PDB file of C-alpha atoms and ligand atoms in Angstrom:
ATOM      1  CA  UNK A  26     -23.879  13.175  41.680  1.00  0.00           C
ATOM      2  CA  UNK A  27     -25.608   9.797  41.686  1.00  0.00           C
ATOM      3  CA  UNK A  28     -25.730   9.349  37.958  1.00  0.00           C
ATOM      4  CA  UNK A  29     -27.152   5.800  38.185  1.00  0.00           C
ATOM      5  CA  UNK A  30     -30.248   7.067  40.048  1.00  0.00           C
ATOM      6  CA  UNK A  31     -30.724   9.745  37.418  1.00  0.00           C
ATOM      7  CA  UNK A  32     -30.394   7.200  34.626  1.00  0.00           C
ATOM      8  CA  UNK A  33     -33.053   5.024  36.202  1.00  0.00           C
ATOM      9  CA  UNK A  34     -35.429   7.973  36.439  1.00  0.00           C
ATOM     10  CA  UNK A  35     -34.869   9.029  32.870  1.00  0.00           C
ATOM     11  CA  UNK A  36     -35.155   5.524  31.405  1.00  0.00           C
ATOM     12  CA  UNK A  37     -38.361   4.946  33.319  1.00  0.00           C
ATOM     13  CA  UNK A  38     -39.785   8.268  32.202  1.00  0.00           C
ATOM     14  CA  UNK A  39     -39.024   7.273  28.622  1.00  0.00           C
ATOM     15  CA  UNK A  40     -40.854   3.969  29.155  1.00  0.00           C
ATOM     16  CA  UNK A  41     -43.806   5.811  30.711  1.00  0.00           C
ATOM     17  CA  UNK A  42     -43.883   8.194  27.799  1.00  0.00           C
ATOM     18  CA  UNK A  43     -44.096   5.290  25.348  1.00  0.00           C
ATOM     19  CA  UNK A  44     -46.494   3.138  27.320  1.00  0.00           C
ATOM     20  CA  UNK A  45     -49.545   4.797  25.798  1.00  0.00           C
ATOM     21  CA  UNK A  46     -52.275   2.162  25.785  1.00  0.00           C
ATOM     22  CA  UNK A  47     -50.343  -0.256  28.020  1.00  0.00           C
ATOM     23  CA  UNK A  48     -51.536   1.322  31.235  1.00  0.00           C
ATOM     24  CA  UNK A  49     -51.011  -1.844  33.230  1.00  0.00           C
ATOM     25  CA  UNK A  50     -47.258  -1.192  33.055  1.00  0.00           C
ATOM     26  CA  UNK A  51     -47.543   2.280  34.460  1.00  0.00           C
ATOM     27  CA  UNK A  52     -48.032   1.505  38.137  1.00  0.00           C
ATOM     28  CA  UNK A  53     -44.799  -0.479  38.702  1.00  0.00           C
ATOM     29  CA  UNK A  54     -42.883   1.880  36.464  1.00  0.00           C
ATOM     30  CA  UNK A  55     -44.103   4.962  38.304  1.00  0.00           C
ATOM     31  CA  UNK A  56     -43.279   3.254  41.587  1.00  0.00           C
ATOM     32  CA  UNK A  57     -39.708   2.681  40.405  1.00  0.00           C
ATOM     33  CA  UNK A  58     -39.446   6.314  39.357  1.00  0.00           C
ATOM     34  CA  UNK A  59     -40.583   7.248  42.823  1.00  0.00           C
ATOM     35  CA  UNK A  60     -38.005   5.012  44.486  1.00  0.00           C
ATOM     36  CA  UNK A  61     -35.190   6.312  42.278  1.00  0.00           C
ATOM     37  CA  UNK A  62     -36.294   9.886  42.918  1.00  0.00           C
ATOM     38  CA  UNK A  63     -36.366   9.172  46.647  1.00  0.00           C
ATOM     39  CA  UNK A  64     -32.765   7.954  46.482  1.00  0.00           C
ATOM     40  CA  UNK A  65     -31.736  11.100  44.674  1.00  0.00           C
ATOM     41  CA  UNK A  66     -33.635  13.238  47.177  1.00  0.00           C
ATOM     42  CA  UNK A  67     -31.941  11.428  50.076  1.00  0.00           C
ATOM     43  CA  UNK A  68     -28.516  12.051  48.534  1.00  0.00           C
ATOM     44  CA  UNK A  69     -29.389  15.666  47.808  1.00  0.00           C
ATOM     45  CA  UNK A  70     -30.595  16.251  51.346  1.00  0.00           C
ATOM     46  CA  UNK A  71     -27.455  14.657  52.770  1.00  0.00           C
ATOM     47  CA  UNK A  72     -25.425  16.964  50.601  1.00  0.00           C
ATOM     48  CA  UNK A  73     -27.443  19.984  51.769  1.00  0.00           C
ATOM     49  CA  UNK A  74     -27.046  18.898  55.380  1.00  0.00           C
ATOM     50  CA  UNK A  75     -23.284  18.400  55.161  1.00  0.00           C
ATOM     51  CA  UNK A  76     -22.291  21.498  53.236  1.00  0.00           C
ATOM     52  CA  UNK A  77     -21.064  24.713  54.797  1.00  0.00           C
ATOM     53  CA  UNK A  78     -22.099  26.559  51.639  1.00  0.00           C
ATOM     54  CA  UNK A  79     -25.382  28.377  52.350  1.00  0.00           C
ATOM     55  CA  UNK A  80     -26.308  28.774  48.717  1.00  0.00           C
ATOM     56  CA  UNK A  81     -25.846  25.076  47.970  1.00  0.00           C
ATOM     57  CA  UNK A  82     -27.845  24.210  51.065  1.00  0.00           C
ATOM     58  CA  UNK A  83     -30.754  26.480  50.151  1.00  0.00           C
ATOM     59  CA  UNK A  84     -30.874  25.556  46.470  1.00  0.00           C
ATOM     60  CA  UNK A  85     -30.463  21.843  47.115  1.00  0.00           C
ATOM     61  CA  UNK A  86     -33.209  21.746  49.728  1.00  0.00           C
ATOM     62  CA  UNK A  87     -35.565  23.517  47.367  1.00  0.00           C
ATOM     63  CA  UNK A  88     -34.657  21.263  44.408  1.00  0.00           C
ATOM     64  CA  UNK A  89     -35.175  18.154  46.552  1.00  0.00           C
ATOM     65  CA  UNK A  90     -38.563  19.388  47.666  1.00  0.00           C
ATOM     66  CA  UNK A  91     -39.640  19.979  44.056  1.00  0.00           C
ATOM     67  CA  UNK A  92     -38.458  16.515  43.012  1.00  0.00           C
ATOM     68  CA  UNK A  93     -40.115  14.901  46.013  1.00  0.00           C
ATOM     69  CA  UNK A  94     -43.492  16.528  45.290  1.00  0.00           C
ATOM     70  CA  UNK A  95     -43.383  15.841  41.577  1.00  0.00           C
ATOM     71  CA  UNK A  96     -42.562  12.170  42.038  1.00  0.00           C
ATOM     72  CA  UNK A  97     -45.503  11.735  44.439  1.00  0.00           C
ATOM     73  CA  UNK A  98     -47.703  13.478  41.871  1.00  0.00           C
ATOM     74  CA  UNK A  99     -46.519  11.099  39.210  1.00  0.00           C
ATOM     75  CA  UNK A 100     -47.325   8.130  41.381  1.00  0.00           C
ATOM     76  CA  UNK A 101     -50.857   9.395  42.058  1.00  0.00           C
ATOM     77  CA  UNK A 102     -51.395  10.236  38.389  1.00  0.00           C
ATOM     78  CA  UNK A 103     -50.256   6.782  37.294  1.00  0.00           C
ATOM     79  CA  UNK A 104     -52.682   5.114  39.704  1.00  0.00           C
ATOM     80  CA  UNK A 105     -55.503   7.250  38.345  1.00  0.00           C
ATOM     81  CA  UNK A 106     -54.705   6.396  34.780  1.00  0.00           C
ATOM     82  CA  UNK A 107     -54.633   2.706  35.634  1.00  0.00           C
ATOM     83  CA  UNK A 108     -58.143   3.022  37.099  1.00  0.00           C
ATOM     84  CA  UNK A 109     -59.457   5.124  34.241  1.00  0.00           C
ATOM     85  CA  UNK A 110     -57.419   5.741  31.127  1.00  0.00           C
ATOM     86  CA  UNK A 111     -59.173   8.881  30.010  1.00  0.00           C
ATOM     87  CA  UNK A 112     -57.445  11.489  27.921  1.00  0.00           C
ATOM     88  CA  UNK A 113     -57.391  13.836  30.879  1.00  0.00           C
ATOM     89  CA  UNK A 114     -55.869  11.259  33.224  1.00  0.00           C
ATOM     90  CA  UNK A 115     -53.213  10.400  30.623  1.00  0.00           C
ATOM     91  CA  UNK A 116     -52.284  13.983  30.168  1.00  0.00           C
ATOM     92  CA  UNK A 117     -51.773  14.279  33.920  1.00  0.00           C
ATOM     93  CA  UNK A 118     -49.251  11.446  33.798  1.00  0.00           C
ATOM     94  CA  UNK A 119     -47.400  13.220  31.013  1.00  0.00           C
ATOM     95  CA  UNK A 120     -47.327  16.516  32.907  1.00  0.00           C
ATOM     96  CA  UNK A 121     -46.219  14.747  36.078  1.00  0.00           C
ATOM     97  CA  UNK A 122     -43.418  12.920  34.179  1.00  0.00           C
ATOM     98  CA  UNK A 123     -42.148  16.197  32.798  1.00  0.00           C
ATOM     99  CA  UNK A 124     -42.115  17.669  36.286  1.00  0.00           C
ATOM    100  CA  UNK A 125     -40.123  14.728  37.628  1.00  0.00           C
ATOM    101  CA  UNK A 126     -37.612  15.167  34.827  1.00  0.00           C
ATOM    102  CA  UNK A 127     -37.339  18.866  35.595  1.00  0.00           C
ATOM    103  CA  UNK A 128     -36.937  18.175  39.308  1.00  0.00           C
ATOM    104  CA  UNK A 129     -34.222  15.620  38.570  1.00  0.00           C
ATOM    105  CA  UNK A 130     -32.354  18.059  36.339  1.00  0.00           C
ATOM    106  CA  UNK A 131     -32.715  20.776  38.940  1.00  0.00           C
ATOM    107  CA  UNK A 132     -31.013  18.617  41.583  1.00  0.00           C
ATOM    108  CA  UNK A 133     -28.194  17.866  39.138  1.00  0.00           C
ATOM    109  CA  UNK A 134     -27.793  21.477  38.085  1.00  0.00           C
ATOM    110  CA  UNK A 135     -27.634  22.698  41.667  1.00  0.00           C
ATOM    111  CA  UNK A 136     -24.858  20.217  42.305  1.00  0.00           C
ATOM    112  CA  UNK A 137     -23.135  21.235  39.091  1.00  0.00           C
ATOM    113  CA  UNK A 138     -23.366  24.972  39.801  1.00  0.00           C
ATOM    114  CA  UNK A 139     -21.733  24.374  43.136  1.00  0.00           C
ATOM    115  CA  UNK A 140     -18.767  22.541  41.563  1.00  0.00           C
ATOM    116  CA  UNK A 141     -18.354  25.413  39.130  1.00  0.00           C
ATOM    117  CA  UNK A 142     -18.504  28.025  41.888  1.00  0.00           C
ATOM    118  CA  UNK A 143     -15.867  26.157  43.875  1.00  0.00           C
ATOM    119  CA  UNK A 144     -13.466  26.073  40.933  1.00  0.00           C
ATOM    120  CA  UNK A 145     -13.991  29.750  40.168  1.00  0.00           C
ATOM    121  CA  UNK A 146     -13.338  30.635  43.805  1.00  0.00           C
ATOM    122  CA  UNK A 147     -10.163  28.504  43.815  1.00  0.00           C
ATOM    123  CA  UNK A 148      -8.994  30.198  40.603  1.00  0.00           C
ATOM    124  CA  UNK A 149      -9.557  33.592  42.189  1.00  0.00           C
ATOM    125  CA  UNK A 150      -7.498  32.575  45.228  1.00  0.00           C
ATOM    126  CA  UNK A 151      -4.620  31.439  43.000  1.00  0.00           C
ATOM    127  CA  UNK A 152      -4.644  34.751  41.116  1.00  0.00           C
ATOM    128  CA  UNK A 153      -4.540  36.616  44.413  1.00  0.00           C
ATOM    129  CA  UNK A 154      -1.668  34.479  45.678  1.00  0.00           C
ATOM    130  CA  UNK A 155       0.267  35.166  42.464  1.00  0.00           C
ATOM    131  CA  UNK A 156      -0.391  38.878  42.871  1.00  0.00           C
ATOM    132  CA  UNK A 157       1.126  38.757  46.363  1.00  0.00           C
ATOM    133  CA  UNK A 158       4.112  36.770  45.083  1.00  0.00           C
ATOM    134  CA  UNK A 159       4.929  39.349  42.460  1.00  0.00           C
ATOM    135  CA  UNK A 160       5.683  41.929  45.159  1.00  0.00           C
ATOM    136  CA  UNK A 161       8.041  39.955  47.434  1.00  0.00           C
ATOM    137  CA  UNK A 162      11.523  41.340  47.956  1.00  0.00           C
ATOM    138  CA  UNK A 163      12.953  39.084  50.653  1.00  0.00           C
ATOM    139  CA  UNK A 164      13.335  35.338  51.203  1.00  0.00           C
ATOM    140  CA  UNK A 165      11.126  35.157  54.311  1.00  0.00           C
ATOM    141  CA  UNK A 166       8.189  36.616  52.458  1.00  0.00           C
ATOM    142  CA  UNK A 167       8.944  34.528  49.421  1.00  0.00           C
ATOM    143  CA  UNK A 168       8.807  31.273  51.386  1.00  0.00           C
ATOM    144  CA  UNK A 169       5.477  31.950  53.069  1.00  0.00           C
ATOM    145  CA  UNK A 170       3.797  33.402  49.993  1.00  0.00           C
ATOM    146  CA  UNK A 171       5.157  30.688  47.765  1.00  0.00           C
ATOM    147  CA  UNK A 172       3.655  28.116  50.075  1.00  0.00           C
ATOM    148  CA  UNK A 173       0.230  29.723  49.904  1.00  0.00           C
ATOM    149  CA  UNK A 174       0.588  29.888  46.129  1.00  0.00           C
ATOM    150  CA  UNK A 175       1.382  26.166  45.840  1.00  0.00           C
ATOM    151  CA  UNK A 176      -1.351  25.242  48.338  1.00  0.00           C
ATOM    152  CA  UNK A 177      -4.051  27.157  46.477  1.00  0.00           C
ATOM    153  CA  UNK A 178      -2.758  25.903  43.134  1.00  0.00           C
ATOM    154  CA  UNK A 179      -2.997  22.317  44.284  1.00  0.00           C
ATOM    155  CA  UNK A 180      -6.646  22.856  45.307  1.00  0.00           C
ATOM    156  CA  UNK A 181      -7.431  24.410  41.930  1.00  0.00           C
ATOM    157  CA  UNK A 182      -5.594  21.624  40.111  1.00  0.00           C
ATOM    158  CA  UNK A 183      -7.469  18.849  41.833  1.00  0.00           C
ATOM    159  CA  UNK A 184     -10.910  20.494  41.376  1.00  0.00           C
ATOM    160  CA  UNK A 185     -10.298  21.423  37.736  1.00  0.00           C
ATOM    161  CA  UNK A 186      -8.909  18.008  36.967  1.00  0.00           C
ATOM    162  CA  UNK A 187     -11.948  16.300  38.438  1.00  0.00           C
ATOM    163  CA  UNK A 188     -14.179  18.631  36.451  1.00  0.00           C
ATOM    164  CA  UNK A 189     -12.284  18.011  33.260  1.00  0.00           C
ATOM    165  CA  UNK A 190     -13.007  14.290  33.568  1.00  0.00           C
ATOM    166  CA  UNK A 191     -16.751  14.991  33.876  1.00  0.00           C
ATOM    167  CA  UNK A 192     -16.933  17.166  30.789  1.00  0.00           C
ATOM    168  CA  UNK A 193     -18.132  15.886  27.434  1.00  0.00           C
ATOM    169  CA  UNK A 194     -16.751  18.681  25.331  1.00  0.00           C
ATOM    170  CA  UNK A 195     -13.279  17.705  24.113  1.00  0.00           C
ATOM    171  CA  UNK A 196     -12.389  21.286  23.291  1.00  0.00           C
ATOM    172  CA  UNK A 197     -13.161  22.390  26.839  1.00  0.00           C
ATOM    173  CA  UNK A 198     -11.344  19.425  28.354  1.00  0.00           C
ATOM    174  CA  UNK A 199      -8.250  20.042  26.261  1.00  0.00           C
ATOM    175  CA  UNK A 200      -8.223  23.686  27.228  1.00  0.00           C
ATOM    176  CA  UNK A 201      -8.306  22.753  30.921  1.00  0.00           C
ATOM    177  CA  UNK A 202      -5.666  20.025  30.571  1.00  0.00           C
ATOM    178  CA  UNK A 203      -3.323  22.347  28.656  1.00  0.00           C
ATOM    179  CA  UNK A 204      -3.778  25.119  31.208  1.00  0.00           C
ATOM    180  CA  UNK A 205      -3.205  22.743  34.124  1.00  0.00           C
ATOM    181  CA  UNK A 206       0.021  21.452  32.557  1.00  0.00           C
ATOM    182  CA  UNK A 207       1.218  24.998  32.034  1.00  0.00           C
ATOM    183  CA  UNK A 208       0.351  25.827  35.624  1.00  0.00           C
ATOM    184  CA  UNK A 209       2.293  22.800  36.896  1.00  0.00           C
ATOM    185  CA  UNK A 210       5.322  23.662  34.768  1.00  0.00           C
ATOM    186  CA  UNK A 211       5.270  27.263  35.994  1.00  0.00           C
ATOM    187  CA  UNK A 212       5.681  26.364  39.658  1.00  0.00           C
ATOM    188  CA  UNK A 213       9.448  25.647  39.602  1.00  0.00           C
ATOM    189  CA  UNK A 214      10.054  28.473  37.110  1.00  0.00           C
ATOM    190  CA  UNK A 215       8.259  30.997  39.266  1.00  0.00           C
ATOM    191  CA  UNK A 216      10.337  29.959  42.279  1.00  0.00           C
ATOM    192  CA  UNK A 217      13.607  30.331  40.325  1.00  0.00           C
ATOM    193  CA  UNK A 218      12.560  33.669  38.839  1.00  0.00           C
ATOM    194  CA  UNK A 219      11.550  35.127  42.192  1.00  0.00           C
ATOM    195  CA  UNK A 220      14.744  33.992  43.891  1.00  0.00           C
ATOM    196  CA  UNK A 221      16.841  35.586  41.126  1.00  0.00           C
ATOM    197  CA  UNK A 222      14.945  38.841  41.571  1.00  0.00           C
ATOM    198  CA  UNK A 223      15.648  38.839  45.293  1.00  0.00           C
ATOM    199  CA  UNK A 224      19.324  37.963  44.838  1.00  0.00           C
ATOM    200  CA  UNK A 225      19.880  40.377  41.934  1.00  0.00           C
ATOM    201  CA  UNK A 226      17.309  43.136  42.435  1.00  0.00           C
ATOM    202  CA  UNK A 227      18.942  45.385  39.835  1.00  0.00           C
ATOM    203  CA  UNK A 228      19.146  42.716  37.142  1.00  0.00           C
ATOM    204  CA  UNK A 229      16.664  43.673  34.418  1.00  0.00           C
ATOM    205  CA  UNK A 230      16.642  40.176  32.890  1.00  0.00           C
ATOM    206  CA  UNK A 231      15.582  38.652  36.205  1.00  0.00           C
ATOM    207  CA  UNK A 232      12.591  41.005  36.322  1.00  0.00           C
ATOM    208  CA  UNK A 233      11.659  40.221  32.740  1.00  0.00           C
ATOM    209  CA  UNK A 234      11.717  36.487  33.521  1.00  0.00           C
ATOM    210  CA  UNK A 235       9.627  37.042  36.635  1.00  0.00           C
ATOM    211  CA  UNK A 236       6.955  39.021  34.758  1.00  0.00           C
ATOM    212  CA  UNK A 237       6.935  36.417  32.024  1.00  0.00           C
ATOM    213  CA  UNK A 238       6.336  33.465  34.315  1.00  0.00           C
ATOM    214  CA  UNK A 239       3.795  35.347  36.429  1.00  0.00           C
ATOM    215  CA  UNK A 240       1.845  36.260  33.326  1.00  0.00           C
ATOM    216  CA  UNK A 241       2.009  32.654  32.238  1.00  0.00           C
ATOM    217  CA  UNK A 242       0.391  31.545  35.488  1.00  0.00           C
ATOM    218  CA  UNK A 243      -2.290  34.241  35.307  1.00  0.00           C
ATOM    219  CA  UNK A 244      -3.062  33.333  31.729  1.00  0.00           C
ATOM    220  CA  UNK A 245      -3.342  29.617  32.597  1.00  0.00           C
ATOM    221  CA  UNK A 246      -5.757  30.477  35.421  1.00  0.00           C
ATOM    222  CA  UNK A 247      -7.795  32.657  33.029  1.00  0.00           C
ATOM    223  CA  UNK A 248      -7.981  29.783  30.534  1.00  0.00           C
ATOM    224  CA  UNK A 249      -9.262  27.458  33.232  1.00  0.00           C
ATOM    225  CA  UNK A 250     -11.903  29.988  34.289  1.00  0.00           C
ATOM    226  CA  UNK A 251     -12.978  30.480  30.685  1.00  0.00           C
ATOM    227  CA  UNK A 252     -13.269  26.763  30.008  1.00  0.00           C
ATOM    228  CA  UNK A 253     -15.217  26.200  33.234  1.00  0.00           C
ATOM    229  CA  UNK A 254     -17.568  29.160  32.750  1.00  0.00           C
ATOM    230  CA  UNK A 255     -18.170  28.462  29.108  1.00  0.00           C
ATOM    231  CA  UNK A 256     -20.628  25.721  29.859  1.00  0.00           C
ATOM    232  CA  UNK A 257     -22.797  25.806  26.782  1.00  0.00           C
ATOM    233  CA  UNK A 258     -21.618  26.761  23.346  1.00  0.00           C
ATOM    234  CA  UNK A 259     -23.252  26.348  19.969  1.00  0.00           C
ATOM    235  CA  UNK A 260     -21.357  23.095  19.586  1.00  0.00           C
ATOM    236  CA  UNK A 261     -22.946  21.726  22.742  1.00  0.00           C
ATOM    237  CA  UNK A 262     -26.391  22.452  21.369  1.00  0.00           C
ATOM    238  CA  UNK A 263     -25.521  20.668  18.154  1.00  0.00           C
ATOM    239  CA  UNK A 264     -24.256  17.647  20.061  1.00  0.00           C
ATOM    240  CA  UNK A 265     -27.467  17.460  22.060  1.00  0.00           C
ATOM    241  CA  UNK A 266     -29.257  16.599  18.821  1.00  0.00           C
ATOM    242  CA  UNK A 267     -27.274  13.393  18.569  1.00  0.00           C
ATOM    243  CA  UNK A 268     -29.348  10.416  19.655  1.00  0.00           C
ATOM    244  CA  UNK A 269     -28.355   9.058  23.031  1.00  0.00           C
ATOM    245  CA  UNK A 270     -26.274  12.091  23.866  1.00  0.00           C
ATOM    246  CA  UNK A 271     -28.270  12.994  26.912  1.00  0.00           C
ATOM    247  CA  UNK A 272     -28.278   9.582  28.513  1.00  0.00           C
ATOM    248  CA  UNK A 273     -24.618   8.956  27.657  1.00  0.00           C
ATOM    249  CA  UNK A 274     -23.727  12.275  29.237  1.00  0.00           C
ATOM    250  CA  UNK A 275     -25.451  11.324  32.458  1.00  0.00           C
ATOM    251  CA  UNK A 276     -24.165   7.782  32.388  1.00  0.00           C
ATOM    252  CA  UNK A 277     -20.498   8.784  32.472  1.00  0.00           C
TER     253      UNK A 277
HETATM  254  C1  NAG B 316     -28.016  16.474  59.516  1.00  0.00           C
HETATM  255  O1  NAG B 316     -27.268  15.360  59.898  1.00  0.00           O
HETATM  256  C2  NAG B 316     -27.176  15.150  61.282  1.00  0.00           C
HETATM  257  C3  NAG B 316     -26.318  13.921  61.543  1.00  0.00           C
HETATM  258  O2  NAG B 316     -25.347  13.762  60.601  1.00  0.00           O
HETATM  259  C4  NAG B 316     -28.541  14.966  61.876  1.00  0.00           C
HETATM  260  O3  NAG B 316     -28.447  14.836  63.278  1.00  0.00           O
HETATM  261  C5  NAG B 316     -29.415  16.145  61.518  1.00  0.00           C
HETATM  262  O4  NAG B 316     -30.731  15.929  61.985  1.00  0.00           O
HETATM  263  C6  NAG B 316     -29.432  16.366  60.044  1.00  0.00           C
HETATM  264  N1  NAG B 316     -30.176  17.561  59.747  1.00  0.00           N
HETATM  265  C7  NAG B 316     -31.069  17.604  58.785  1.00  0.00           C
HETATM  266  C8  NAG B 316     -31.735  18.909  58.589  1.00  0.00           C
HETATM  267  O5  NAG B 316     -31.323  16.635  58.104  1.00  0.00           O
HETATM  268  C1  NAG B 317     -59.270   9.769  36.363  1.00  0.00           C
HETATM  269  O1  NAG B 317     -59.109   8.617  37.139  1.00  0.00           O
HETATM  270  C2  NAG B 317     -59.876   8.559  38.329  1.00  0.00           C
HETATM  271  C3  NAG B 317     -59.555   7.250  39.003  1.00  0.00           C
HETATM  272  O2  NAG B 317     -58.552   7.429  39.933  1.00  0.00           O
HETATM  273  C4  NAG B 317     -61.357   8.672  38.024  1.00  0.00           C
HETATM  274  O3  NAG B 317     -62.087   8.699  39.222  1.00  0.00           O
HETATM  275  C5  NAG B 317     -61.593   9.920  37.221  1.00  0.00           C
HETATM  276  O4  NAG B 317     -62.953   9.980  36.851  1.00  0.00           O
HETATM  277  C6  NAG B 317     -60.714   9.947  35.995  1.00  0.00           C
HETATM  278  N1  NAG B 317     -60.921  11.181  35.290  1.00  0.00           N
HETATM  279  C7  NAG B 317     -61.394  11.204  34.069  1.00  0.00           C
HETATM  280  C8  NAG B 317     -61.618  12.535  33.459  1.00  0.00           C
HETATM  281  O5  NAG B 317     -61.583  10.182  33.447  1.00  0.00           O
HETATM  282  C1  NAG B 318      10.189  41.319  53.957  1.00  0.00           C
HETATM  283  O1  NAG B 318       9.402  42.255  53.264  1.00  0.00           O
HETATM  284  C2  NAG B 318       8.186  42.646  53.921  1.00  0.00           C
HETATM  285  C3  NAG B 318       7.478  43.657  53.030  1.00  0.00           C
HETATM  286  O2  NAG B 318       7.253  43.095  51.783  1.00  0.00           O
HETATM  287  C4  NAG B 318       8.516  43.245  55.268  1.00  0.00           C
HETATM  288  O3  NAG B 318       7.296  43.553  55.942  1.00  0.00           O
HETATM  289  C5  NAG B 318       9.314  42.258  56.090  1.00  0.00           C
HETATM  290  O4  NAG B 318       9.700  42.860  57.303  1.00  0.00           O
HETATM  291  C6  NAG B 318      10.554  41.840  55.332  1.00  0.00           C
HETATM  292  N1  NAG B 318      11.242  40.801  56.068  1.00  0.00           N
HETATM  293  C7  NAG B 318      12.564  40.795  56.204  1.00  0.00           C
HETATM  294  C8  NAG B 318      13.133  39.651  56.997  1.00  0.00           C
HETATM  295  O5  NAG B 318      13.267  41.651  55.723  1.00  0.00           O
END
């Protein structure tokens, strides 16, 4: 959410961090941090207000409060250091900057956790719908359960696809894209396989095909869940060491 606002905060914090001895620059810079933080807080509060998800609401309100307080602290600290650039007053600015950064990250992480939870819940719903499909033995049931399967799958597909675009890890993205393609391809096959099973209930081959395609769907859903849950791997930590990684990640 609101990556530009976050970028402004982080760039300004970097400037503040390097403005040792140029205290005259601190006031305007801290004021801009405050304004950017306020924008992020406003967006976060709107999000908390609109959502029906109690956990998102609670966590977002708390994260916004932390960010709000820390950005006011930073502003006060920067005014103090402008008046008297003692070691103690400088170190307050540094502490306050770190708190603003933490508050900013907290708001982002709350938003991120929520996206992840939504995808995991959608994946669970798809698995349940597939489970129900595997037990149908008449056309009426097949039609209604197939519809709920395709409806839930389309929700999962759109959430996972959006997520995939936000990810920086190519390996994770590829895993999601591959699984989504498999899921898409399975939809007509699952319909054909189920219809054959209903028409020819004693045909062993029809049941083999049905199990095969159902397992394919379940495995695709598992791959999506794995890729979404597996947020940080060793590779991610290595990448973080690359200069500019952090800002480029946020700036996407
Ligand atoms: C939430 O938004 C509505 C209008 O959209 C507003 O009336 C209400 O006061 C807001 N609540 C909070 C807690 O901000
Ligand atoms: C910090 O700055 C304030 C000015 O706002 C000043 O009154 C105070 O004495 C300073 N503290 C130190 C330790 O220099
Ligand atoms: C279809 O099967 C379900 C049980 O799976 C049963 O409750 C329902 O009555 C059946 N419908 C028809 C039209 O046979």
